[in-house]
CSV table of C-alpha atoms in Angstrom, one decimal:
chain,number,residue,atom,x,y,z
A,1,MET,CA,0.0,0.0,0.0
A,2,ASP,CA,1.3,3.5,-0.9
A,3,ASP,CA,2.7,5.1,2.2
A,4,ASP,CA,1.5,8.6,1.2
A,5,VAL,CA,-2.2,7.7,1.6
A,6,THR,CA,-1.9,6.2,5.1
A,7,GLU,CA,-0.9,7.2,8.6
A,8,VAL,CA,0.2,5.0,11.5
A,9,THR,CA,-0.8,5.7,15.1
A,10,ALA,CA,-1.0,3.9,18.4
A,11,GLY,CA,-4.0,1.7,19.1
A,12,LEU,CA,-7.1,3.4,20.4
A,13,VAL,CA,-8.7,2.8,23.8
A,14,CYS,CA,-12.4,2.4,24.5
A,15,ALA,CA,-12.6,3.5,28.2
A,16,HIS,CA,-16.1,2.1,28.9
A,17,HIS,CA,-17.8,-0.8,27.0
A,18,HIS,CA,-20.4,-3.4,27.7
A,19,LEU,CA,-19.3,-6.3,25.6
A,20,TYR,CA,-22.4,-8.3,26.4
A,21,SER,CA,-24.4,-5.7,24.4
A,22,SER,CA,-22.8,-7.0,21.2
A,23,LEU,CA,-25.7,-9.4,20.9
A,24,ALA,CA,-28.4,-6.8,21.4
A,25,ARG,CA,-28.5,-5.6,17.8
A,26,GLY,CA,-31.9,-6.7,16.4
A,27,MET,CA,-33.3,-7.7,19.8
A,28,PRO,CA,-37.1,-7.9,20.1
A,29,PRO,CA,-38.8,-4.8,21.3
A,30,PRO,CA,-39.4,-4.4,25.0
A,31,PRO,CA,-42.8,-5.4,26.5
A,32,LYS,CA,-43.6,-1.7,26.8
A,33,VAL,CA,-42.2,1.4,25.2
A,34,PRO,CA,-39.9,3.0,27.8
A,35,ALA,CA,-40.9,6.6,28.8
A,36,ASN,CA,-37.7,7.4,30.7
A,37,PHE,CA,-34.2,6.2,31.5
A,38,LEU,CA,-35.2,3.9,34.4
A,39,GLU,CA,-37.8,2.2,32.1
A,40,ILE,CA,-35.1,1.8,29.5
A,41,LEU,CA,-33.0,0.0,32.1
A,42,GLU,CA,-35.9,-2.1,33.4
A,43,ASN,CA,-37.4,-3.1,30.0
A,44,VAL,CA,-34.2,-3.4,27.9
A,45,TRP,CA,-30.8,-3.8,29.6
A,46,TRP,CA,-31.8,-5.5,32.9
A,47,ARG,CA,-33.9,-8.0,31.0
A,48,LEU,CA,-31.0,-8.7,28.6
A,49,ASP,CA,-28.3,-9.1,31.2
A,50,THR,CA,-30.5,-11.5,33.2
A,51,ALA,CA,-30.9,-13.7,30.1
A,52,LEU,CA,-27.2,-14.2,29.5
A,53,ASP,CA,-25.3,-17.4,30.0
A,54,LEU,CA,-21.6,-18.1,29.6
A,55,GLU,CA,-21.8,-19.2,26.0
A,56,MET,CA,-23.6,-16.0,25.0
A,57,ILE,CA,-21.0,-14.0,27.0
A,58,GLU,CA,-18.1,-15.8,25.1
A,59,TRP,CA,-19.4,-15.0,21.6
A,60,SER,CA,-20.6,-11.5,22.4
A,61,ALA,CA,-17.1,-10.7,23.8
A,62,LYS,CA,-15.4,-12.1,20.7
A,63,LEU,CA,-17.8,-10.2,18.4
A,64,GLY,CA,-17.2,-7.0,20.4
A,65,ALA,CA,-13.4,-7.4,20.3
A,66,LEU,CA,-13.6,-8.1,16.5
A,67,ASP,CA,-15.6,-4.9,16.0
A,68,ALA,CA,-13.0,-3.0,18.1
A,69,LEU,CA,-10.1,-4.4,16.2
A,70,GLU,CA,-11.5,-3.5,12.8
A,71,ALA,CA,-12.0,0.0,14.1
A,72,GLY,CA,-8.4,0.4,15.3
A,73,THR,CA,-9.3,0.0,18.9
A,74,THR,CA,-6.7,-2.3,20.6
A,75,ALA,CA,-7.8,-1.9,24.3
A,76,ILE,CA,-11.2,-2.2,25.9
A,77,ILE,CA,-12.2,-1.3,29.4
A,78,ASP,CA,-15.3,-3.5,29.9
A,79,HIS,CA,-18.1,-3.4,32.5
A,80,HIS,CA,-20.0,-6.6,32.7
A,81,GLU,CA,-23.2,-7.9,34.3
A,82,SER,CA,-24.9,-11.3,34.0
A,83,PRO,CA,-26.8,-12.1,37.2
A,84,ARG,CA,-27.6,-15.7,36.2
A,85,ALA,CA,-24.0,-16.5,35.0
A,86,ILE,CA,-21.7,-14.6,37.4
A,87,GLU,CA,-18.9,-17.1,38.4
A,88,GLY,CA,-16.2,-17.3,35.8
A,89,SER,CA,-17.8,-14.7,33.5
A,90,LEU,CA,-14.8,-12.3,33.7
A,91,SER,CA,-12.3,-15.0,32.7
A,92,VAL,CA,-14.6,-16.0,29.8
A,93,ILE,CA,-14.6,-12.3,28.6
A,94,ALA,CA,-10.8,-11.9,29.0
A,95,ASP,CA,-10.0,-15.2,27.2
A,96,SER,CA,-12.3,-14.4,24.4
A,97,VAL,CA,-11.1,-10.8,23.8
A,98,ASN,CA,-7.4,-11.9,24.0
A,99,GLU,CA,-8.1,-14.7,21.5
A,100,VAL,CA,-9.0,-12.0,19.0
A,101,GLY,CA,-5.8,-10.2,20.0
A,102,VAL,CA,-7.3,-7.2,21.8
A,103,ARG,CA,-6.3,-6.0,25.2
A,104,ILE,CA,-9.0,-6.1,28.0
A,105,ASN,CA,-9.7,-4.7,31.4
A,106,THR,CA,-12.9,-6.1,32.8
A,107,ALA,CA,-15.0,-5.9,36.0
A,108,TYR,CA,-18.3,-7.3,37.2
A,109,GLY,CA,-20.8,-4.6,38.1
A,110,ILE,CA,-22.2,-5.5,41.5
A,111,THR,CA,-25.7,-4.5,42.4
A,112,ASP,CA,-28.3,-5.1,45.0
A,113,ARG,CA,-31.1,-5.4,42.4
A,114,HIS,CA,-31.0,-9.2,43.0
A,115,GLY,CA,-30.6,-9.0,46.8
A,116,THR,CA,-27.5,-9.0,49.0
A,117,ASP,CA,-26.6,-12.4,47.8
A,118,GLY,CA,-26.4,-11.2,44.3
A,119,ALA,CA,-24.1,-8.4,45.3
A,120,ALA,CA,-21.9,-10.8,47.3
A,121,GLN,CA,-21.6,-13.1,44.2
A,122,GLY,CA,-20.6,-10.1,42.1
A,123,LEU,CA,-17.9,-9.1,44.6
A,124,ALA,CA,-16.7,-12.7,44.7
A,125,GLU,CA,-16.3,-12.8,40.9
A,126,ASN,CA,-14.3,-9.5,41.0
A,127,ASP,CA,-12.1,-11.0,43.8
A,128,ARG,CA,-11.7,-14.3,42.0
A,129,TYR,CA,-10.6,-12.7,38.7
A,130,LEU,CA,-8.3,-10.1,40.3
A,131,THR,CA,-6.7,-12.9,42.4
A,132,GLU,CA,-6.2,-15.0,39.2
A,133,LEU,CA,-4.6,-12.0,37.5
A,134,ALA,CA,-2.2,-11.5,40.4
A,135,ALA,CA,-1.3,-15.1,40.5
A,136,SER,CA,-0.7,-15.6,36.8
A,137,SER,CA,0.1,-14.9,33.9
A,138,SER,CA,2.1,-13.7,31.0
A,139,ALA,CA,-1.0,-12.0,29.7
A,140,SER,CA,-1.3,-9.5,32.6
A,141,GLN,CA,2.5,-8.9,32.5
A,142,LEU,CA,2.3,-8.1,28.8
A,143,GLY,CA,-0.6,-5.7,29.4
A,144,LEU,CA,-3.1,-7.8,27.5
A,145,ARG,CA,-5.5,-8.1,30.4
A,146,ALA,CA,-6.3,-6.2,33.6
A,147,GLY,CA,-9.2,-5.7,36.0
A,148,MET,CA,-11.1,-3.4,38.3
A,149,VAL,CA,-14.0,-3.8,40.7
A,150,GLY,CA,-17.3,-3.0,39.0
A,151,VAL,CA,-20.3,-1.4,40.5
A,152,HIS,CA,-23.5,-0.9,38.5
A,153,ALA,CA,-24.5,2.5,40.1
A,154,ALA,CA,-25.0,3.9,43.5
A,155,PHE,CA,-28.8,4.0,43.2
A,156,THR,CA,-28.9,0.2,42.8
A,157,CYS,CA,-26.5,-0.5,45.7
A,158,SER,CA,-26.7,-0.2,49.4
A,159,ASP,CA,-24.1,1.9,51.3
A,160,ASP,CA,-22.6,-1.4,52.6
A,161,SER,CA,-22.2,-2.8,49.0
A,162,LEU,CA,-20.5,0.4,47.9
A,163,ALA,CA,-18.1,0.3,50.8
A,164,ALA,CA,-17.4,-3.4,50.2
A,165,ALA,CA,-16.5,-2.7,46.6
A,166,ALA,CA,-14.2,0.2,47.5
A,167,ASP,CA,-12.5,-2.0,50.1
A,168,LEU,CA,-12.0,-4.9,47.7
A,169,ALA,CA,-10.6,-2.5,45.1
A,170,ALA,CA,-8.2,-1.1,47.6
A,171,ARG,CA,-7.0,-4.5,48.7
A,172,HIS,CA,-6.2,-5.4,45.1
A,173,GLY,CA,-4.7,-2.1,44.3
A,174,VAL,CA,-7.2,-1.2,41.5
A,175,GLY,CA,-9.9,1.3,41.0
A,176,VAL,CA,-13.7,1.0,40.9
A,177,HIS,CA,-15.6,1.2,37.6
A,178,ILE,CA,-19.0,2.7,38.3
A,179,HIS,CA,-21.8,4.5,36.5
A,180,VAL,CA,-22.3,7.9,38.2
A,181,ALA,CA,-25.3,10.2,37.8
A,182,GLU,CA,-26.1,8.9,34.3
A,183,GLY,CA,-29.8,9.6,34.7
A,184,PRO,CA,-32.1,11.4,37.1
A,185,ASP,CA,-32.5,8.3,39.3
A,186,ASP,CA,-28.8,8.6,40.3
A,187,VAL,CA,-28.9,12.3,41.1
A,188,GLY,CA,-26.9,12.9,44.4
A,189,ALA,CA,-24.7,9.8,43.9
A,190,GLU,CA,-21.7,12.0,44.6
A,191,GLU,CA,-22.8,12.5,48.2
A,192,ARG,CA,-22.8,8.7,48.7
A,193,ILE,CA,-19.5,7.9,47.1
A,194,ARG,CA,-17.4,11.0,47.6
A,195,ASP,CA,-15.4,9.7,50.6
A,196,LEU,CA,-14.9,6.3,48.9
A,197,THR,CA,-13.5,7.5,45.6
A,198,CYS,CA,-9.8,7.5,44.6
A,199,ASP,CA,-7.8,8.8,41.6
A,200,ASN,CA,-7.9,5.3,40.0
A,201,TRP,CA,-11.7,5.2,39.9
A,202,LEU,CA,-13.7,5.4,36.6
A,203,LEU,CA,-16.7,7.6,36.9
A,204,VAL,CA,-18.9,6.8,33.9
A,205,HIS,CA,-21.3,9.3,32.4
A,206,GLY,CA,-21.5,12.1,35.0
A,207,VAL,CA,-24.4,13.7,33.1
A,208,HIS,CA,-26.2,14.9,36.3
A,209,LEU,CA,-23.1,15.5,38.4
A,210,PRO,CA,-22.6,19.1,39.7
A,211,THR,CA,-19.5,20.7,38.4
A,212,ASP,CA,-18.0,20.9,41.9
A,213,HIS,CA,-18.8,17.3,42.7
A,214,GLY,CA,-15.7,16.7,44.7
A,215,LEU,CA,-15.1,13.1,43.4
A,216,HIS,CA,-11.7,11.7,42.7
A,217,GLY,CA,-11.2,9.7,39.5
A,218,THR,CA,-11.6,9.9,35.7
A,219,ILE,CA,-14.9,10.9,34.0
A,220,VAL,CA,-15.8,8.7,31.1
A,221,HIS,CA,-17.9,10.6,28.5
A,222,ASN,CA,-20.2,8.5,26.3
A,223,PRO,CA,-22.0,11.0,24.0
A,224,ARG,CA,-23.7,8.5,21.7
A,225,SER,CA,-25.2,6.5,24.5
A,226,ASN,CA,-26.3,9.6,26.4
A,227,MET,CA,-28.1,10.9,23.3
A,228,ASN,CA,-29.6,7.5,22.6
A,229,ASN,CA,-31.0,7.2,26.2
A,230,SER,CA,-32.0,10.9,26.2
A,231,VAL,CA,-30.4,11.5,29.6
A,232,GLY,CA,-28.9,14.9,28.7
A,233,TYR,CA,-25.5,16.4,27.9
A,234,ALA,CA,-22.7,15.8,30.4
A,235,ASP,CA,-20.7,18.9,29.2
A,236,PRO,CA,-17.5,17.2,30.3
A,237,ALA,CA,-15.3,20.3,29.6
A,238,ARG,CA,-16.7,21.7,32.9
A,239,PHE,CA,-15.0,19.1,35.0
A,240,SER,CA,-11.5,19.5,36.5
A,241,ASN,CA,-11.1,15.6,36.4
A,242,ARG,CA,-9.4,13.9,33.6
A,243,VAL,CA,-12.0,13.0,30.8
A,244,VAL,CA,-11.8,10.0,28.5
A,245,LEU,CA,-14.2,8.6,25.9
A,246,GLY,CA,-16.2,5.4,26.0
A,247,THR,CA,-19.1,3.9,24.0
A,248,ASP,CA,-21.2,2.4,26.7
A,249,GLY,CA,-21.6,-0.7,24.6
A,250,ILE,CA,-22.4,0.8,21.2
A,251,GLY,CA,-19.4,-0.7,19.4
A,252,ALA,CA,-15.9,0.5,19.9
A,253,ASP,CA,-15.2,2.8,17.0
A,254,MET,CA,-13.3,5.5,18.9
A,255,LEU,CA,-12.8,7.8,15.9
A,256,SER,CA,-16.5,7.8,15.3
A,257,GLU,CA,-17.1,8.5,19.1
A,258,PHE,CA,-14.6,11.4,18.9
A,259,GLN,CA,-16.4,12.9,15.9
A,260,LEU,CA,-19.8,12.7,17.7
A,261,SER,CA,-18.2,14.0,20.9
A,262,TYR,CA,-17.0,17.1,19.0
A,263,VAL,CA,-20.2,17.7,17.2
A,264,LYS,CA,-22.2,17.4,20.5
A,265,GLN,CA,-19.9,19.8,22.2
A,266,ARG,CA,-20.1,22.2,19.3
A,267,ASP,CA,-23.9,22.0,19.4
A,268,HIS,CA,-23.7,23.1,23.0
A,269,ASP,CA,-20.9,25.7,22.6
A,270,VAL,CA,-20.3,27.3,19.2
A,271,SER,CA,-16.7,28.2,20.2
A,272,ALA,CA,-15.7,24.5,20.8
A,273,THR,CA,-13.0,23.1,18.5
A,274,PRO,CA,-12.2,19.4,17.9
A,275,ASP,CA,-9.1,19.7,20.1
A,276,ALA,CA,-11.0,19.1,23.4
A,277,ALA,CA,-12.7,15.9,22.2
A,278,TRP,CA,-9.4,14.7,20.7
A,279,SER,CA,-7.7,15.2,24.1
A,280,TRP,CA,-10.5,13.1,25.7
A,281,MET,CA,-9.9,10.3,23.3
A,282,ALA,CA,-6.1,10.5,23.7
A,283,SER,CA,-6.4,10.4,27.5
A,284,GLY,CA,-7.5,6.8,27.1
A,285,TRP,CA,-3.8,5.9,26.7
A,286,GLU,CA,-3.2,7.1,30.3
A,287,LEU,CA,-5.6,4.4,31.5
A,288,PHE,CA,-4.3,1.6,29.1
A,289,PRO,CA,-0.7,2.5,28.2
A,290,GLY,CA,-0.1,-0.8,26.6
A,291,ALA,CA,-2.1,0.5,23.6
A,292,LEU,CA,0.6,3.0,23.0
A,293,THR,CA,2.9,0.2,21.9
A,294,ASP,CA,0.4,-1.0,19.3
A,295,SER,CA,0.2,0.3,15.8
A,296,VAL,CA,-2.7,1.1,13.5
A,297,THR,CA,-2.3,1.9,9.8
A,298,TRP,CA,-5.3,4.0,8.7
A,299,SER,CA,-6.9,4.6,5.3
A,300,TYR,CA,-6.5,8.3,5.6
A,301,PRO,CA,-3.2,10.2,5.5
A,302,VAL,CA,-3.7,12.7,8.4
A,303,ILE,CA,-4.9,11.5,11.7
A,304,GLU,CA,-5.3,14.7,13.7
A,305,PRO,CA,-8.4,16.4,15.2
A,306,TRP,CA,-9.1,18.9,12.5
A,307,HIS,CA,-9.0,16.3,9.7
A,308,VAL,CA,-10.6,13.4,11.5
A,309,ALA,CA,-13.5,15.5,12.8
A,310,PHE,CA,-14.7,16.1,9.2
A,311,THR,CA,-13.8,12.8,7.6
A,312,PRO,CA,-16.3,10.1,8.5
A,313,THR,CA,-15.0,7.2,6.4
A,314,ILE,CA,-11.6,6.4,8.0
A,315,ARG,CA,-10.8,2.7,8.3
A,316,ALA,CA,-8.2,0.7,10.0
A,317,ILE,CA,-6.1,-1.2,7.4
A,318,ASP,CA,-3.4,-3.0,9.5
A,319,VAL,CA,-3.2,-3.4,13.2
A,320,ASP,CA,-0.3,-4.8,15.3
A,321,ILE,CA,-0.9,-5.6,19.0
A,322,ASN,CA,1.9,-6.4,21.4
A,323,GLY,CA,4.2,-6.6,18.4
A,324,GLU,CA,2.2,-9.2,16.5
A,325,PRO,CA,-0.2,-8.8,13.5
A,326,ALA,CA,-3.9,-8.8,14.5
A,327,LEU,CA,-5.4,-7.2,11.3
A,328,ARG,CA,-4.1,-7.1,7.7
A,329,ASP,CA,-5.9,-5.4,4.9
A,330,GLY,CA,-8.9,-5.0,7.2
A,331,VAL,CA,-9.1,-8.8,8.0
A,332,ALA,CA,-8.4,-10.3,11.4
A,333,THR,CA,-5.3,-12.6,11.4
A,334,ARG,CA,-5.7,-14.5,14.7
A,335,VAL,CA,-9.4,-15.6,14.3
A,336,ASP,CA,-11.9,-16.4,11.6
A,337,ALA,CA,-14.1,-13.3,11.5
A,338,ASP,CA,-16.8,-15.1,9.6
A,339,GLU,CA,-17.0,-17.8,12.2
A,340,ILE,CA,-17.2,-15.3,15.0
A,341,ARG,CA,-20.0,-13.5,13.3
A,342,ALA,CA,-21.9,-16.7,12.5
A,343,LYS,CA,-21.5,-18.1,16.1
A,344,ALA,CA,-22.5,-14.8,17.6
A,345,ALA,CA,-25.6,-14.7,15.4
A,346,GLU,CA,-26.5,-18.1,16.7
A,347,GLN,CA,-26.1,-16.9,20.3
A,348,ALA,CA,-28.1,-13.7,19.5
A,349,VAL,CA,-31.0,-15.9,18.3
A,350,ARG,CA,-30.9,-17.8,21.6
A,351,LEU,CA,-30.7,-14.6,23.6
A,352,HIS,CA,-33.6,-13.0,21.7
A,353,ARG,CA,-35.8,-16.1,22.1
A,354,ALA,CA,-35.1,-15.9,25.9
A,355,LEU,CA,-36.2,-12.3,25.9
A,356,GLU,CA,-39.4,-13.1,24.0
A,357,SER,CA,-40.3,-15.8,26.5
């Protein structure tokens, strides 16, 4: 390929994903049309995560990782929930994503929605996975997998569960990955978690956070998801915290998420330029520095904010992860992409039938 029509960058980072949502595309409509964000959770996502089993989780993770790879995203920070298939779920996700070649940091989002026993099982899965990481393995040493302690959101957890998650994270030397003030039902979350937060926490969404919230950690901005759920604009430029970009489960195309992030900021503030949104995307490397050693060859010759913001057709051509090829001429090298899509489609049918019943 002619070098003058391509540019090479480091791999991109998706700072907040729900890989289990890869099978949601084409899912049957909810039993009632949601009228607000809580009803979207109750009638869509909480029904879906309850229907998951380990086989569905495996193929959804492989499909999500393949989508990420083809978009030049080489590192994913995942937030998982599957209340009927908790034990072992994080290892299934990590193994599946690494098989595609992509780096993964995953956590189980604990919640009291299924009682204190459900929250305890979620904590146990985080503990099991983080202990496994510490005891092993070449993958963690190479930066191919990592973990955090997940929390769904303060409004679905007791104070005891929030404190237990913070304590477990501190014992493992990792942060907590938690949705914060995404919708109106979680307004005031900052008051409940302020004294628990640390600089290594991931605070996802922050739409309804006050500007002077006083929380430690990184804000993860998910503009496409926020618009899709009609929860409002987070206006992340107002925060003093570091800001990064995630997708909240709607793929892992970070150039596309950057473009939308800029357009949404510009819609809010006519003086905004692409530079702020670009800095949010680039800050993902601070969370997953291994991606800086990866390389992505793009189909467009200038990968910088003022070009990319107005060029919606840029594709990843070649990707190397950890020094090894993972994509060549747009085709995955370590797995059979057609097989992954076929097997994921089979699991999607199983999932959608479970939702219909």
